[in-house]
Amino acid sequence: MNPRPSLFRAKVGQLAAGLLMGIADTIPGVSGGTVAMVLGIYDRLVTAISRCDNTLAGLVFRRRWREAAGRIDLGFLLALGVGIGGGILALASVMKVLLQDHPSEVNAVFFGLVAGSCLVVTRSIGNWNGLRVAGMLAAVVVTFLVVGVPSDTVEPVVSKWFVFFSGVISICAMILPGVSGAFLLKVLGQYDRIIGLISDVVHGQATSESLLILAVFASGCLVGLIGFSKLLRWLLANFRETTLAVLCGAMCGSLRVLWPFGNRGPEGGMIPAVLLAAGFVVVLVLDRLASRNEPGHSEDREE
């Protein structure tokens, strides 16, 4: 039997999986990690990322390219990476227009997605002890206060160091099912900016400054992905439920920045209410699908 057709189908499948993950990573409240779990590639992805270590550096230094590529499952990562990039580029322009023309409706969907994610993470914590409850409540309060600072009284953060930091933080969500990197970007005040810059690139309107900012952001993503993947795996392996409790608290507190209704009455808020409910249901459906792949995921994480 010729293995090439099977290999081709596998790569097409990986590209498609990356495309879906890229689309998910562009939408606040939807986690690319959750999509990876739904598609059954989560364990393989986390394992490949976590192998970007000193051993890999040694192989590269000694020019043992084949062994280095095999160690990090390079073919898989490349196919997935191309798909993710395509998904982000495809949706960036759409998100830019929606954010400009329909901010309340977009925030309503985001609110529902994040609220659903909070419920999913809460349900995944089987043993609620005092430490976990306290950690979650502290995260709720701190995040609620931080994101509540009026945006019109604070100058937008334009420092390239902060853009780099935003990339580091947001990319970590890729290996945390239920936590959205796009949502973290929104909390940090960088989501609209990054989406707008990506949209400019797609339409050929990028300037040298915008390309520099995107390069800084991408560098932060790379550092975060390599530098924190092992830490996050260690935290989830050794303090999984406590870590999830704190993350869930931060997500709940951050809902303040997404509140879509403002001061409008019930009639003016009907469409946002429906969209909010729809976003909430989407996350619950994704979680139900992801739970089918949960056992294998749990075992690999404890390695």
mmCIF file of C-alpha atoms in Angstrom:
data_model
loop_
_atom_site.group_PDB
_atom_site.id
_atom_site.type_symbol
_atom_site.label_atom_id
_atom_site.label_comp_id
_atom_site.label_asym_id
_atom_site.label_seq_id
_atom_site.Cartn_x
_atom_site.Cartn_y
_atom_site.Cartn_z
ATOM 1 C CA MET A 1 0.000 0.000 0.000
ATOM 2 C CA ASN A 2 1.327 3.420 -0.946
ATOM 3 C CA PRO A 3 1.728 5.546 2.226
ATOM 4 C CA ARG A 4 1.724 8.838 0.335
ATOM 5 C CA PRO A 5 -2.079 9.248 0.065
ATOM 6 C CA SER A 6 -2.396 8.599 3.810
ATOM 7 C CA LEU A 7 0.385 11.091 4.537
ATOM 8 C CA PHE A 8 -1.269 13.652 2.269
ATOM 9 C CA ARG A 9 -4.627 13.202 3.995
ATOM 10 C CA ALA A 10 -2.934 13.541 7.378
ATOM 11 C CA LYS A 11 -1.300 16.841 6.392
ATOM 12 C CA VAL A 12 -4.550 18.183 4.943
ATOM 13 C CA GLY A 13 -6.273 17.235 8.179
ATOM 14 C CA GLN A 14 -3.591 18.996 10.210
ATOM 15 C CA LEU A 15 -3.904 22.115 8.045
ATOM 16 C CA ALA A 16 -7.676 22.086 8.545
ATOM 17 C CA ALA A 17 -7.233 21.624 12.295
ATOM 18 C CA GLY A 18 -4.845 24.579 12.371
ATOM 19 C CA LEU A 19 -7.323 26.682 10.389
ATOM 20 C CA LEU A 20 -10.040 26.006 12.966
ATOM 21 C CA MET A 21 -7.640 26.756 15.817
ATOM 22 C CA GLY A 22 -6.594 30.028 14.174
ATOM 23 C CA ILE A 23 -10.217 31.088 13.784
ATOM 24 C CA ALA A 24 -10.864 30.178 17.424
ATOM 25 C CA ASP A 25 -7.789 32.083 18.618
ATOM 26 C CA THR A 26 -9.142 35.212 16.906
ATOM 27 C CA ILE A 27 -12.402 35.128 18.876
ATOM 28 C CA PRO A 28 -12.268 36.210 22.532
ATOM 29 C CA GLY A 29 -13.778 33.501 24.704
ATOM 30 C CA VAL A 30 -12.979 30.594 22.398
ATOM 31 C CA SER A 31 -9.776 28.716 23.184
ATOM 32 C CA GLY A 32 -7.582 27.232 20.503
ATOM 33 C CA GLY A 33 -6.619 24.654 23.119
ATOM 34 C CA THR A 34 -10.244 23.598 23.435
ATOM 35 C CA VAL A 35 -10.524 23.185 19.667
ATOM 36 C CA ALA A 36 -7.335 21.087 19.690
ATOM 37 C CA MET A 37 -8.877 18.876 22.358
ATOM 38 C CA VAL A 38 -12.107 18.528 20.377
ATOM 39 C CA LEU A 39 -10.109 17.463 17.314
ATOM 40 C CA GLY A 40 -8.038 14.974 19.304
ATOM 41 C CA ILE A 41 -4.641 16.616 18.696
ATOM 42 C CA TYR A 42 -4.174 18.346 22.059
ATOM 43 C CA ASP A 43 -1.750 15.806 23.552
ATOM 44 C CA ARG A 44 0.388 15.732 20.429
ATOM 45 C CA LEU A 45 0.526 19.534 20.301
ATOM 46 C CA VAL A 46 1.515 20.023 23.945
ATOM 47 C CA THR A 47 4.127 17.259 23.747
ATOM 48 C CA ALA A 48 5.697 18.777 20.630
ATOM 49 C CA ILE A 49 5.830 22.267 22.155
ATOM 50 C CA SER A 50 7.275 21.055 25.458
ATOM 51 C CA ARG A 51 10.166 19.389 23.612
ATOM 52 C CA CYS A 52 11.596 22.743 22.535
ATOM 53 C CA ASP A 53 14.316 22.450 25.173
ATOM 54 C CA ASN A 54 18.057 22.081 25.730
ATOM 55 C CA THR A 55 18.058 18.654 24.119
ATOM 56 C CA LEU A 56 16.616 20.145 20.937
ATOM 57 C CA ALA A 57 19.166 22.969 21.047
ATOM 58 C CA GLY A 58 21.947 20.392 21.328
ATOM 59 C CA LEU A 59 20.671 18.504 18.296
ATOM 60 C CA VAL A 60 20.472 21.707 16.266
ATOM 61 C CA PHE A 61 23.949 22.797 17.403
ATOM 62 C CA ARG A 62 25.367 19.447 16.245
ATOM 63 C CA ARG A 63 23.417 19.784 12.968
ATOM 64 C CA ARG A 64 21.467 16.612 13.539
ATOM 65 C CA TRP A 65 18.522 18.047 11.663
ATOM 66 C CA ARG A 66 16.535 14.849 11.183
ATOM 67 C CA GLU A 67 16.623 13.984 14.885
ATOM 68 C CA ALA A 68 15.736 17.564 15.827
ATOM 69 C CA ALA A 69 12.767 17.577 13.453
ATOM 70 C CA GLY A 70 11.575 14.242 14.779
ATOM 71 C CA ARG A 71 11.890 15.342 18.398
ATOM 72 C CA ILE A 72 9.453 18.243 18.008
ATOM 73 C CA ASP A 73 7.235 16.554 15.400
ATOM 74 C CA LEU A 74 8.187 19.325 12.972
ATOM 75 C CA GLY A 75 5.951 18.232 10.102
ATOM 76 C CA PHE A 76 2.922 18.299 12.372
ATOM 77 C CA LEU A 77 3.820 21.688 13.868
ATOM 78 C CA LEU A 78 4.462 23.245 10.451
ATOM 79 C CA ALA A 79 1.167 22.040 8.995
ATOM 80 C CA LEU A 80 -0.701 23.166 12.087
ATOM 81 C CA GLY A 81 1.137 26.501 12.174
ATOM 82 C CA VAL A 82 0.317 27.294 8.539
ATOM 83 C CA GLY A 83 -3.335 26.512 9.223
ATOM 84 C CA ILE A 84 -3.406 28.653 12.363
ATOM 85 C CA GLY A 85 -1.849 31.578 10.500
ATOM 86 C CA GLY A 86 -4.383 31.205 7.701
ATOM 87 C CA GLY A 87 -7.281 31.142 10.150
ATOM 88 C CA ILE A 88 -6.089 34.283 11.900
ATOM 89 C CA LEU A 89 -5.551 36.155 8.624
ATOM 90 C CA ALA A 90 -8.935 35.041 7.287
ATOM 91 C CA LEU A 91 -10.910 36.305 10.261
ATOM 92 C CA ALA A 92 -8.925 39.399 11.261
ATOM 93 C CA SER A 93 -10.557 41.698 8.682
ATOM 94 C CA VAL A 94 -14.044 40.492 9.590
ATOM 95 C CA MET A 95 -13.419 41.076 13.293
ATOM 96 C CA LYS A 96 -12.086 44.587 12.640
ATOM 97 C CA VAL A 97 -15.282 45.594 10.808
ATOM 98 C CA LEU A 98 -17.558 44.009 13.418
ATOM 99 C CA LEU A 99 -15.742 45.727 16.279
ATOM 100 C CA GLN A 100 -16.105 49.097 14.553
ATOM 101 C CA ASP A 101 -19.733 48.808 13.407
ATOM 102 C CA HIS A 102 -21.373 46.506 15.970
ATOM 103 C CA PRO A 103 -19.426 46.756 19.246
ATOM 104 C CA SER A 104 -22.360 45.924 21.550
ATOM 105 C CA GLU A 105 -23.367 42.853 19.580
ATOM 106 C CA VAL A 106 -19.766 41.623 19.376
ATOM 107 C CA ASN A 107 -19.265 42.150 23.104
ATOM 108 C CA ALA A 108 -22.485 40.233 23.769
ATOM 109 C CA VAL A 109 -21.179 37.203 21.886
ATOM 110 C CA PHE A 110 -17.819 37.499 23.636
ATOM 111 C CA PHE A 111 -19.532 37.806 27.029
ATOM 112 C CA GLY A 112 -21.486 34.612 26.396
ATOM 113 C CA LEU A 113 -18.393 32.762 25.204
ATOM 114 C CA VAL A 114 -16.338 33.793 28.231
ATOM 115 C CA ALA A 115 -19.176 33.131 30.694
ATOM 116 C CA GLY A 116 -19.576 29.672 29.199
ATOM 117 C CA SER A 117 -15.835 29.092 29.516
ATOM 118 C CA CYS A 118 -16.003 30.101 33.187
ATOM 119 C CA LEU A 119 -18.709 27.503 33.793
ATOM 120 C CA VAL A 120 -16.712 24.843 31.937
ATOM 121 C CA VAL A 121 -13.558 25.516 33.967
ATOM 122 C CA THR A 122 -15.531 25.624 37.230
ATOM 123 C CA ARG A 123 -17.098 22.248 36.502
ATOM 124 C CA SER A 124 -13.684 20.752 35.730
ATOM 125 C CA ILE A 125 -12.564 21.402 39.319
ATOM 126 C CA GLY A 126 -13.702 18.366 41.272
ATOM 127 C CA ASN A 127 -12.519 19.303 44.755
ATOM 128 C CA TRP A 128 -13.258 22.840 45.926
ATOM 129 C CA ASN A 129 -11.210 23.410 49.094
ATOM 130 C CA GLY A 130 -10.603 26.658 50.964
ATOM 131 C CA LEU A 131 -7.417 27.508 49.082
ATOM 132 C CA ARG A 132 -9.058 27.157 45.687
ATOM 133 C CA VAL A 133 -12.113 29.169 46.663
ATOM 134 C CA ALA A 134 -9.898 31.914 48.120
ATOM 135 C CA GLY A 135 -7.677 31.925 45.031
ATOM 136 C CA MET A 136 -10.659 32.217 42.726
ATOM 137 C CA LEU A 137 -12.312 35.006 44.744
ATOM 138 C CA ALA A 138 -9.041 36.948 44.955
ATOM 139 C CA ALA A 139 -8.592 36.650 41.191
ATOM 140 C CA VAL A 140 -12.188 37.808 40.620
ATOM 141 C CA VAL A 141 -11.746 40.914 42.782
ATOM 142 C CA VAL A 142 -8.313 41.899 41.458
ATOM 143 C CA THR A 143 -9.266 41.433 37.812
ATOM 144 C CA PHE A 144 -12.636 43.156 38.248
ATOM 145 C CA LEU A 145 -10.910 46.229 39.696
ATOM 146 C CA VAL A 146 -8.110 46.279 37.122
ATOM 147 C CA VAL A 147 -10.360 46.095 34.055
ATOM 148 C CA GLY A 148 -12.798 48.595 35.574
ATOM 149 C CA VAL A 149 -10.499 51.577 35.093
ATOM 150 C CA PRO A 150 -12.360 53.863 32.624
ATOM 151 C CA SER A 151 -10.743 53.516 29.221
ATOM 152 C CA ASP A 152 -11.280 57.186 28.388
ATOM 153 C CA THR A 153 -9.162 58.274 31.357
ATOM 154 C CA VAL A 154 -6.162 56.115 30.519
ATOM 155 C CA GLU A 155 -3.852 56.539 27.560
ATOM 156 C CA PRO A 156 -3.642 53.362 25.477
ATOM 157 C CA VAL A 157 -0.469 51.432 26.187
ATOM 158 C CA VAL A 158 1.693 51.699 23.079
ATOM 159 C CA SER A 159 5.014 50.547 24.530
ATOM 160 C CA LYS A 160 6.568 47.811 22.438
ATOM 161 C CA TRP A 161 7.599 46.101 25.656
ATOM 162 C CA PHE A 162 3.940 45.865 26.628
ATOM 163 C CA VAL A 163 3.075 44.516 23.173
ATOM 164 C CA PHE A 164 5.789 41.890 23.688
ATOM 165 C CA PHE A 165 4.386 41.072 27.139
ATOM 166 C CA SER A 166 0.881 40.786 25.662
ATOM 167 C CA GLY A 167 2.178 38.264 23.141
ATOM 168 C CA VAL A 168 3.817 36.225 25.901
ATOM 169 C CA ILE A 169 0.641 36.139 28.000
ATOM 170 C CA SER A 170 -1.864 35.522 25.218
ATOM 171 C CA ILE A 171 0.012 32.636 23.591
ATOM 172 C CA CYS A 172 0.046 30.703 26.868
ATOM 173 C CA ALA A 173 -3.711 30.267 26.457
ATOM 174 C CA MET A 174 -3.051 27.958 23.495
ATOM 175 C CA ILE A 175 -2.093 25.162 25.878
ATOM 176 C CA LEU A 176 -4.855 25.919 28.382
ATOM 177 C CA PRO A 177 -8.231 24.605 27.176
ATOM 178 C CA GLY A 178 -10.988 26.978 28.243
ATOM 179 C CA VAL A 179 -8.736 30.053 28.423
ATOM 180 C CA SER A 180 -8.849 32.356 25.399
ATOM 181 C CA GLY A 181 -5.718 34.138 24.231
ATOM 182 C CA ALA A 182 -7.800 36.660 22.290
ATOM 183 C CA PHE A 183 -9.765 37.400 25.444
ATOM 184 C CA LEU A 184 -6.555 37.983 27.406
ATOM 185 C CA LEU A 185 -5.486 40.393 24.666
ATOM 186 C CA LYS A 186 -8.793 42.233 25.043
ATOM 187 C CA VAL A 187 -8.307 42.533 28.799
ATOM 188 C CA LEU A 188 -4.791 43.894 28.189
ATOM 189 C CA GLY A 189 -6.216 46.468 25.769
ATOM 190 C CA GLN A 190 -4.319 45.122 22.755
ATOM 191 C CA TYR A 191 -6.943 43.037 20.940
ATOM 192 C CA ASP A 192 -8.416 45.757 18.710
ATOM 193 C CA ARG A 193 -4.947 47.029 17.907
ATOM 194 C CA ILE A 194 -3.438 43.675 16.909
ATOM 195 C CA ILE A 195 -6.526 42.659 14.916
ATOM 196 C CA GLY A 196 -6.441 46.011 13.111
ATOM 197 C CA LEU A 197 -2.762 45.628 12.241
ATOM 198 C CA ILE A 198 -3.285 42.098 10.915
ATOM 199 C CA SER A 199 -6.208 43.365 8.837
ATOM 200 C CA ASP A 200 -3.974 46.098 7.409
ATOM 201 C CA VAL A 201 -1.429 43.462 6.377
ATOM 202 C CA VAL A 202 -4.128 41.412 4.645
ATOM 203 C CA HIS A 203 -5.269 44.463 2.664
ATOM 204 C CA GLY A 204 -1.745 45.627 1.819
ATOM 205 C CA GLN A 205 -2.041 48.750 3.979
ATOM 206 C CA ALA A 206 0.649 47.904 6.532
ATOM 207 C CA THR A 207 3.315 50.471 7.373
ATOM 208 C CA SER A 208 6.844 49.772 8.581
ATOM 209 C CA GLU A 209 5.761 50.715 12.110
ATOM 210 C CA SER A 210 2.796 48.346 12.085
ATOM 211 C CA LEU A 211 4.986 45.514 10.779
ATOM 212 C CA LEU A 212 7.471 46.218 13.565
ATOM 213 C CA ILE A 213 4.718 46.044 16.191
ATOM 214 C CA LEU A 214 3.472 42.743 14.767
ATOM 215 C CA ALA A 215 7.041 41.408 14.771
ATOM 216 C CA VAL A 216 7.417 42.380 18.434
ATOM 217 C CA PHE A 217 4.098 40.709 19.238
ATOM 218 C CA ALA A 218 5.099 37.558 17.336
ATOM 219 C CA SER A 219 8.408 37.489 19.212
ATOM 220 C CA GLY A 220 6.516 37.630 22.491
ATOM 221 C CA CYS A 221 4.321 34.764 21.341
ATOM 222 C CA LEU A 222 7.368 32.671 20.479
ATOM 223 C CA VAL A 223 9.073 33.349 23.806
ATOM 224 C CA GLY A 224 5.879 32.635 25.718
ATOM 225 C CA LEU A 225 5.194 29.434 23.828
ATOM 226 C CA ILE A 226 8.672 28.020 24.404
ATOM 227 C CA GLY A 227 9.471 29.551 27.773
ATOM 228 C CA PHE A 228 6.204 28.928 29.610
ATOM 229 C CA SER A 229 4.880 25.706 28.118
ATOM 230 C CA LYS A 230 6.808 23.588 30.614
ATOM 231 C CA LEU A 231 5.825 25.833 33.538
ATOM 232 C CA LEU A 232 2.162 25.663 32.639
ATOM 233 C CA ARG A 233 2.318 21.910 32.192
ATOM 234 C CA TRP A 234 4.037 21.607 35.588
ATOM 235 C CA LEU A 235 1.436 23.785 37.313
ATOM 236 C CA LEU A 236 -1.425 21.861 35.780
ATOM 237 C CA ALA A 237 0.219 18.525 36.563
ATOM 238 C CA ASN A 238 0.994 19.365 40.200
ATOM 239 C CA PHE A 239 -1.554 22.052 41.132
ATOM 240 C CA ARG A 240 -4.097 21.569 38.362
ATOM 241 C CA GLU A 241 -7.303 22.439 40.178
ATOM 242 C CA THR A 242 -5.815 25.364 42.129
ATOM 243 C CA THR A 243 -4.370 26.809 38.916
ATOM 244 C CA LEU A 244 -7.685 26.397 37.121
ATOM 245 C CA ALA A 245 -9.529 28.035 40.026
ATOM 246 C CA VAL A 246 -7.334 31.146 39.830
ATOM 247 C CA LEU A 247 -7.624 31.284 36.034
ATOM 248 C CA CYS A 248 -11.384 30.915 36.281
ATOM 249 C CA GLY A 249 -11.559 33.762 38.788
ATOM 250 C CA ALA A 250 -9.581 36.009 36.464
ATOM 251 C CA MET A 251 -11.927 35.184 33.596
ATOM 252 C CA CYS A 252 -15.018 35.875 35.716
ATOM 253 C CA GLY A 253 -13.670 39.216 36.925
ATOM 254 C CA SER A 254 -12.757 40.221 33.395
ATOM 255 C CA LEU A 255 -16.370 39.892 32.234
ATOM 256 C CA ARG A 256 -16.803 43.471 33.428
ATOM 257 C CA VAL A 257 -15.008 44.797 30.359
ATOM 258 C CA LEU A 258 -17.331 42.871 28.020
ATOM 259 C CA TRP A 259 -20.718 43.914 29.485
ATOM 260 C CA PRO A 260 -22.742 44.634 26.312
ATOM 261 C CA PHE A 261 -25.896 46.337 27.580
ATOM 262 C CA GLY A 262 -24.658 49.660 28.912
ATOM 263 C CA ASN A 263 -27.560 51.822 30.064
ATOM 264 C CA ARG A 264 -30.074 50.579 27.500
ATOM 265 C CA GLY A 265 -33.480 49.244 28.416
ATOM 266 C CA PRO A 266 -34.707 45.684 27.824
ATOM 267 C CA GLU A 267 -35.864 46.398 24.260
ATOM 268 C CA GLY A 268 -32.520 47.852 23.203
ATOM 269 C CA GLY A 269 -30.747 44.883 24.709
ATOM 270 C CA MET A 270 -32.808 42.108 23.125
ATOM 271 C CA ILE A 271 -30.416 41.308 20.266
ATOM 272 C CA PRO A 272 -27.319 41.355 22.509
ATOM 273 C CA ALA A 273 -29.157 39.094 24.970
ATOM 274 C CA VAL A 274 -29.855 36.523 22.258
ATOM 275 C CA LEU A 275 -26.270 36.695 21.008
ATOM 276 C CA LEU A 276 -24.971 36.338 24.555
ATOM 277 C CA ALA A 277 -27.024 33.186 25.067
ATOM 278 C CA ALA A 278 -25.836 31.795 21.732
ATOM 279 C CA GLY A 279 -22.190 32.324 22.670
ATOM 280 C CA PHE A 280 -22.776 30.627 26.008
ATOM 281 C CA VAL A 281 -24.327 27.570 24.353
ATOM 282 C CA VAL A 282 -21.518 27.289 21.779
ATOM 283 C CA VAL A 283 -18.923 26.893 24.530
ATOM 284 C CA LEU A 284 -20.992 24.238 26.310
ATOM 285 C CA VAL A 285 -21.335 22.281 23.065
ATOM 286 C CA LEU A 286 -17.584 22.512 22.432
ATOM 287 C CA ASP A 287 -16.930 21.300 25.976
ATOM 288 C CA ARG A 288 -19.237 18.332 25.493
ATOM 289 C CA LEU A 289 -17.355 17.386 22.318
ATOM 290 C CA ALA A 290 -13.985 17.912 23.999
ATOM 291 C CA SER A 291 -14.926 15.660 26.921
ATOM 292 C CA ARG A 292 -14.873 12.692 24.549
ATOM 293 C CA ASN A 293 -11.103 13.095 24.286
ATOM 294 C CA GLU A 294 -10.519 13.941 27.954
ATOM 295 C CA PRO A 295 -9.120 10.610 29.271
ATOM 296 C CA GLY A 296 -6.122 10.491 26.949
ATOM 297 C CA HIS A 297 -5.491 14.160 27.548
ATOM 298 C CA SER A 298 -5.339 13.710 31.304
ATOM 299 C CA GLU A 299 -2.898 10.839 31.106
ATOM 300 C CA ASP A 300 -0.413 12.648 28.915
ATOM 301 C CA ARG A 301 -0.479 15.736 31.041
ATOM 302 C CA GLU A 302 0.737 13.821 34.071
ATOM 303 C CA GLU A 303 3.871 12.524 32.310
#
